[in-house]
Amino acid sequence: EFVHFTTYLGKLAGTDGKDAAASGGSPDGAREEGDGTRVGDGEGEAVISLQAMESRQQDVGDIMDLVKEFNIKTSTKQRTSFMELSQALGSLRNQIEFSQGNTEANINRFIKELGQEIPVMLDCVTKGFDKLRDHKLSDESLASSKEGRQEVLETLERIDQHVAATIVDAQRINDYQEALKIEVTPFEKVDELKVLCGSVSRLWKSLEEWEETSEQWLQWRFGLVDVDKISKEVAVYQKVAMQSMKQLETNAVAAKFTAKVTAFKNTLPVVMALRNSALKERHWEEINEIIGVELDLESDELTLGVLLSMGVDKSMEEIQEISGRAGAEQSLEEMLDKVKRVWEDLELVLNPYKDSKEIFILGSVDDVITALEDSLVNISTISGSRFVGPIRDEVE
């Protein structure tokens, strides 16, 4: 019990107690020099703990009295531990009393020091805004090259670190103000700085990602282009670009980024039209005539970039019309094939005539009549379409 109790009390008095003395008397290590610890929260807990330990120390003292009365042999270590117990408890009691007597003075000093930190933090906010107004962050020439974009991204990384540290300082000051029960300073400029920094960083990071991603798309072989996937990713970049335009109205790079994404997006309809699986040789002949180039769809050299460099987007309406017509013609061909399959698979029911084994007559023709009626409706629909031209002879 001596050893256990002395160890416990020694830990509190030798560690927590020493920290309390060094930090102005708060037994839970209250902050004095800006180390982030709360002010004075542990005094009440320390007093309660002291009372409990004094009660336990009294119990140990009673045990020692019984030991002496009945001449029970004890070791030197046990007797020394009991003496150290009393001394440590007395030292802790003095430290708590000292802390209670200096709390108000320490709090006033903390408030004064905190007031001196606010202008320093606000100066960091001003410097953050100045950094974000650097002309290179809106320089179109830097945005046009890989090296230029990397230079700006490195600059933004340093600015991000500065802004992050400023945000932490502002939050720390507010936390101290709450702990000291004084008015919490609203740092609106810190929030504005955070939003502005996030907008500029997102713009340049998205621009760099766009340049890399769009370049990969342009290298894709045309026959393997996944237009749906590209469209979804372009929509994400366009959203970022539009947000950048709204949040950074005077930033020329935001306008440049938006123009790049929009221009690429506007080419996707013609790419989708050219990727229509319904296009047949007759359609490609029309397309080749329109763009003035004969496309070799099987060539590995025909990439998306090569195709767009031919200016196919300038003939977008004509190509989309051909692609739409090809789709409609394919639908009619599929309807006609369905009619053909019905009659190819339809079986006539034959029944023997009376008792004859060699003469047969038609049985029920209900299925035949139903198939005929359906086929006439489908053929009428096909022949009435303005896209029936390529298969008109077959339909008739």
XYZ file of C-alpha atoms in Angstrom:
396
model
C 0.000 0.000 0.000
C 2.910 2.384 0.822
C 4.655 1.714 -2.460
C 1.455 1.884 -4.519
C 0.251 5.084 -2.883
C 3.650 6.784 -3.032
C 4.029 5.917 -6.688
C 0.602 7.331 -7.465
C 1.144 10.501 -5.462
C 4.683 10.900 -6.747
C 3.400 10.764 -10.307
C 0.885 13.502 -9.587
C 3.190 15.723 -7.553
C 6.371 15.042 -9.488
C 4.889 15.295 -12.992
C 1.530 17.038 -12.990
C 2.452 19.138 -10.006
C 5.755 20.292 -11.508
C 3.986 21.120 -14.767
C 1.439 23.098 -12.812
C 4.119 25.156 -11.115
C 5.888 25.793 -14.397
C 2.683 26.890 -16.119
C 1.522 29.345 -13.527
C 0.044 26.977 -10.972
C -2.679 25.124 -12.868
C -2.393 21.459 -11.861
C -3.589 20.211 -15.249
C -0.793 22.027 -17.124
C -2.667 25.260 -17.911
C -1.258 27.305 -20.757
C 1.070 30.204 -20.032
C 3.303 30.693 -23.098
C 1.078 29.701 -26.023
C 1.505 25.935 -25.922
C -2.188 25.372 -26.572
C -3.200 24.003 -23.134
C -6.434 25.212 -21.587
C -6.336 27.708 -18.740
C -7.314 26.670 -15.218
C -9.667 23.796 -16.118
C -7.977 21.331 -13.732
C -8.056 23.229 -10.430
C -11.395 21.798 -9.314
C -10.327 18.288 -10.258
C -7.024 18.736 -8.430
C -8.785 19.823 -5.216
C -11.119 16.804 -5.349
C -8.174 14.479 -6.002
C -6.248 16.052 -3.104
C -9.128 15.443 -0.702
C -9.344 11.801 -1.732
C -5.586 11.339 -1.340
C -5.590 12.991 2.082
C -8.253 10.504 3.173
C -6.151 7.607 1.893
C -3.065 9.096 3.580
C -4.970 9.136 6.879
C -5.803 5.447 6.447
C -2.151 4.663 5.800
C -1.184 6.697 8.904
C -3.588 4.661 11.055
C -2.015 1.481 9.736
C 1.454 2.768 10.646
C 0.254 3.543 14.184
C -0.940 -0.051 14.560
C 2.372 -1.302 13.199
C 4.254 0.666 15.858
C 1.842 -0.301 18.652
C 2.236 -4.022 18.039
C 5.937 -3.814 17.128
C 5.384 -5.283 13.693
C 8.633 -5.381 11.792
C 8.767 -3.107 8.726
C 11.485 -2.576 6.172
C 13.496 0.595 5.791
C 11.952 1.078 2.346
C 8.417 1.001 3.799
C 9.248 3.547 6.525
C 10.949 5.793 3.967
C 7.973 5.528 1.618
C 5.611 6.658 4.392
C 7.747 9.730 5.116
C 7.944 10.575 1.395
C 4.184 10.137 1.174
C 3.534 12.804 3.784
C 6.077 15.186 2.252
C 4.755 14.754 -1.307
C 1.172 15.287 -0.207
C 2.128 18.450 1.645
C 4.019 19.724 -1.401
C 1.031 19.064 -3.631
C -1.279 20.860 -1.185
C 0.983 23.914 -1.286
C 1.101 23.899 -5.069
C -2.694 23.797 -5.374
C -3.073 26.636 -2.890
C -0.494 28.642 -4.832
C -2.329 27.985 -8.065
C -5.671 29.078 -6.617
C -4.137 32.304 -5.388
C -2.641 33.178 -8.799
C -5.411 32.080 -11.167
C -6.979 35.506 -11.670
C -3.615 37.164 -12.279
C -2.647 34.476 -14.767
C -5.946 34.763 -16.659
C -5.546 38.531 -16.963
C -2.035 38.014 -18.278
C -3.260 35.403 -20.766
C -5.975 37.768 -22.030
C -3.413 40.503 -22.554
C -1.057 38.178 -24.428
C -3.959 36.912 -26.529
C -4.868 40.466 -27.468
C -1.320 40.969 -28.711
C -1.546 37.858 -30.917
C -4.654 39.004 -32.824
C -2.941 41.825 -34.814
C -0.123 39.430 -35.716
C -2.629 36.890 -37.018
C -4.540 39.560 -38.973
C -1.273 40.660 -40.551
C -0.820 37.069 -41.753
C -4.291 37.262 -43.298
C -3.328 40.432 -45.173
C -0.146 38.787 -46.416
C -2.202 35.801 -47.575
C -4.447 38.039 -49.682
C -1.379 39.778 -51.116
C 0.110 36.426 -52.116
C -3.123 35.413 -53.840
C -3.114 38.680 -55.817
C 0.251 37.800 -57.352
C 0.010 38.487 -61.100
C 1.406 35.050 -61.961
C -1.767 33.428 -60.609
C -3.709 35.014 -63.486
C -0.972 34.850 -66.129
C -2.262 33.168 -69.301
C 1.255 32.618 -70.626
C 2.144 30.519 -67.575
C -1.110 28.593 -67.975
C -0.141 27.709 -71.554
C 2.958 25.649 -70.712
C 3.668 22.647 -68.520
C 6.617 24.427 -66.894
C 4.544 27.532 -66.227
C 1.739 25.571 -64.606
C 4.190 23.663 -62.415
C 5.764 26.939 -61.309
C 2.376 28.310 -60.292
C 1.383 25.072 -58.534
C 4.573 25.187 -56.457
C 3.800 28.784 -55.510
C 0.248 27.815 -54.582
C 1.514 24.982 -52.398
C 3.472 27.501 -50.312
C 0.468 29.820 -50.176
C -1.758 26.916 -49.111
C 0.607 26.195 -46.219
C 0.573 29.866 -45.172
C -3.230 30.011 -45.299
C -3.591 26.706 -43.432
C -1.317 27.981 -40.644
C -3.325 31.218 -40.466
C -6.588 29.282 -40.168
C -5.119 27.193 -37.344
C -3.958 30.346 -35.520
C -7.394 31.937 -35.830
C -9.079 28.822 -34.473
C -6.534 28.598 -31.631
C -7.218 32.198 -30.615
C -10.974 31.574 -30.645
C -10.512 28.424 -28.549
C -8.500 30.402 -25.979
C -11.156 33.111 -25.909
C -13.836 30.529 -25.200
C -11.708 28.958 -22.456
C -11.132 32.383 -20.873
C -14.855 33.178 -21.211
C -14.255 36.395 -23.137
C -15.828 37.615 -26.370
C -14.876 35.450 -29.335
C -13.461 37.491 -32.219
C -15.194 36.738 -35.560
C -12.444 36.441 -38.151
C -14.523 36.917 -41.337
C -11.435 37.735 -43.386
C -9.958 34.363 -42.492
C -12.999 32.646 -44.005
C -12.726 34.836 -47.118
C -9.034 33.989 -47.403
C -9.800 30.273 -47.116
C -12.438 30.449 -49.877
C -10.233 32.517 -52.201
C -7.224 30.254 -51.710
C -9.362 27.177 -52.356
C -10.777 28.696 -55.551
C -7.384 29.654 -56.990
C -5.816 26.297 -56.080
C -8.738 24.355 -57.531
C -8.533 26.381 -60.765
C -4.852 25.673 -61.399
C -4.972 22.040 -60.282
C -8.016 21.396 -62.474
C -6.338 23.151 -65.404
C -3.254 20.946 -65.068
C -5.403 17.801 -64.805
C -7.426 18.933 -67.819
C -4.346 19.418 -69.974
C -3.055 15.952 -69.100
C -6.407 14.190 -69.449
C -7.510 15.875 -72.683
C -4.113 15.108 -74.224
C -4.649 11.421 -73.418
C -8.074 11.533 -75.053
C -6.619 13.029 -78.221
C -4.154 10.115 -78.422
C -6.913 7.498 -78.333
C -7.501 5.553 -81.523
C -10.786 6.811 -82.948
C -12.349 3.356 -83.082
C -11.793 2.939 -79.331
C -13.046 6.338 -78.180
C -15.510 6.052 -75.272
C -17.650 9.136 -75.851
C -19.907 8.537 -72.831
C -16.952 8.377 -70.443
C -15.387 11.488 -71.945
C -18.695 13.365 -71.739
C -19.049 12.617 -68.018
C -15.517 13.783 -67.241
C -15.889 16.906 -69.379
C -19.059 17.769 -67.428
C -17.063 17.666 -64.175
C -14.364 19.960 -65.554
C -16.963 22.331 -66.963
C -18.580 22.633 -63.531
C -15.221 23.579 -61.982
C -14.540 26.015 -64.826
C -17.890 27.756 -64.402
C -17.393 28.010 -60.635
C -13.945 29.508 -61.220
C -15.411 32.069 -63.614
C -17.952 33.063 -60.981
C -15.547 33.195 -58.033
C -12.538 34.645 -59.900
C -14.119 37.110 -62.305
C -10.898 39.054 -62.932
C -8.673 36.004 -63.357
C -7.835 35.553 -67.054
C -6.806 31.939 -66.467
C -10.341 31.081 -65.323
C -11.716 32.450 -68.607
C -9.065 30.548 -70.583
C -9.839 27.297 -68.777
C -13.571 27.721 -69.371
C -12.999 28.390 -73.074
C -10.837 25.250 -73.419
C -13.393 22.983 -71.774
C -16.308 24.507 -73.687
C -14.523 24.167 -77.033
C -13.762 20.504 -76.377
C -17.308 19.844 -75.188
C -18.701 21.337 -78.387
C -16.791 18.762 -80.455
C -18.307 15.794 -78.627
C -21.628 15.734 -80.555
C -19.839 15.269 -83.878
C -17.556 12.619 -82.340
C -20.611 10.797 -81.018
C -22.240 11.041 -84.461
C -19.141 9.569 -86.125
C -19.035 6.724 -83.582
C -22.568 5.656 -84.548
C -22.452 1.911 -85.251
C -25.337 2.318 -87.729
C -23.102 4.154 -90.213
C -22.547 2.047 -93.330
C -20.292 2.416 -96.311
C -22.765 4.633 -98.164
C -22.906 6.976 -95.187
C -19.118 7.160 -94.852
C -18.878 8.062 -98.519
C -21.111 11.070 -97.850
C -19.083 12.042 -94.769
C -15.768 11.754 -96.624
C -17.129 14.004 -99.338
C -18.249 16.605 -96.790
C -14.939 16.827 -94.904
C -12.842 16.417 -98.037
C -10.800 13.540 -96.622
C -11.218 9.800 -96.979
C -11.141 8.360 -93.483
C -9.458 5.013 -92.895
C -11.364 3.794 -89.863
C -9.097 0.762 -89.437
C -5.916 2.813 -89.252
C -4.125 3.073 -85.899
C -3.029 6.543 -86.933
C -6.596 7.838 -86.985
C -6.766 9.183 -83.435
C -9.337 11.499 -81.931
C -6.809 14.318 -82.136
C -6.170 13.703 -85.842
C -9.897 13.621 -86.546
C -10.559 16.899 -84.727
C -7.611 18.515 -86.496
C -9.461 17.880 -89.779
C -12.099 20.363 -88.659
C -14.961 17.870 -88.586
C -16.713 20.021 -85.997
C -17.224 22.655 -88.707
C -19.453 20.179 -90.548
C -21.239 19.089 -87.393
C -24.806 19.636 -88.612
C -24.311 17.707 -91.853
C -22.560 14.821 -90.100
C -25.206 14.645 -87.377
C -27.926 14.565 -90.046
C -26.218 11.639 -91.795
C -25.700 9.831 -88.489
C -29.322 10.365 -87.497
C -30.487 9.100 -90.876
C -28.280 6.022 -90.526
C -29.845 5.251 -87.155
C -33.373 5.595 -88.543
C -32.542 3.396 -91.549
C -31.099 0.753 -89.261
C -34.311 0.732 -87.215
C -36.361 0.142 -90.374
C -34.034 -2.658 -91.459
C -34.437 -4.322 -88.070
C -38.245 -4.081 -88.356
C -38.109 -5.650 -91.839
C -35.829 -8.444 -90.615
C -38.296 -9.154 -87.822
C -41.118 -9.551 -90.368
C -38.937 -11.884 -92.433
C -38.117 -14.062 -89.427
C -41.805 -14.379 -88.555
C -42.631 -15.892 -91.962
C -39.483 -17.986 -92.087
C -40.327 -19.584 -88.754
C -44.106 -19.827 -89.203
C -45.339 -23.421 -89.594
C -48.577 -24.343 -91.381
C -50.800 -26.858 -89.615
C -51.685 -29.819 -91.916
C -54.350 -32.398 -91.119
C -55.012 -35.669 -93.032
C -58.008 -35.534 -95.336
C -60.572 -37.998 -93.959
C -58.893 -41.389 -93.741
C -56.336 -40.659 -96.398
C -52.713 -40.937 -95.514
C -51.517 -39.190 -98.637
C -53.837 -36.214 -98.864
C -53.621 -33.329 -96.408
C -55.555 -30.145 -95.915
C -54.749 -26.965 -94.024
C -55.690 -26.950 -90.410
C -56.246 -23.856 -88.296
C -54.916 -20.685 -89.929
C -55.488 -18.395 -86.951
C -51.753 -17.969 -86.395
C -51.239 -17.226 -90.075
C -53.917 -14.548 -90.089
C -52.522 -12.949 -86.940
C -48.989 -12.930 -88.379
C -50.298 -11.488 -91.641
C -52.112 -8.663 -89.885
C -49.047 -7.776 -87.788
C -46.786 -7.927 -90.813
C -49.049 -5.642 -92.842
C -48.975 -3.073 -90.041
C -45.168 -3.212 -89.813
C -44.697 -3.083 -93.591
C -47.051 -0.114 -93.770
C -45.019 1.666 -91.086
C -41.742 0.925 -92.858
C -42.941 1.978 -96.289
C -44.410 5.194 -94.886
C -41.105 6.309 -93.379
C -39.048 8.907 -95.200
C -35.953 6.820 -94.455
C -37.151 3.746 -96.390
C -35.168 4.672 -99.523
C -32.269 2.182 -99.234
C -34.644 -0.781 -98.665
C -37.728 0.367 -100.625
C -37.380 -2.313 -103.327
C -37.105 -5.043 -100.728
C -40.106 -3.705 -98.801
C -42.272 -3.559 -101.912
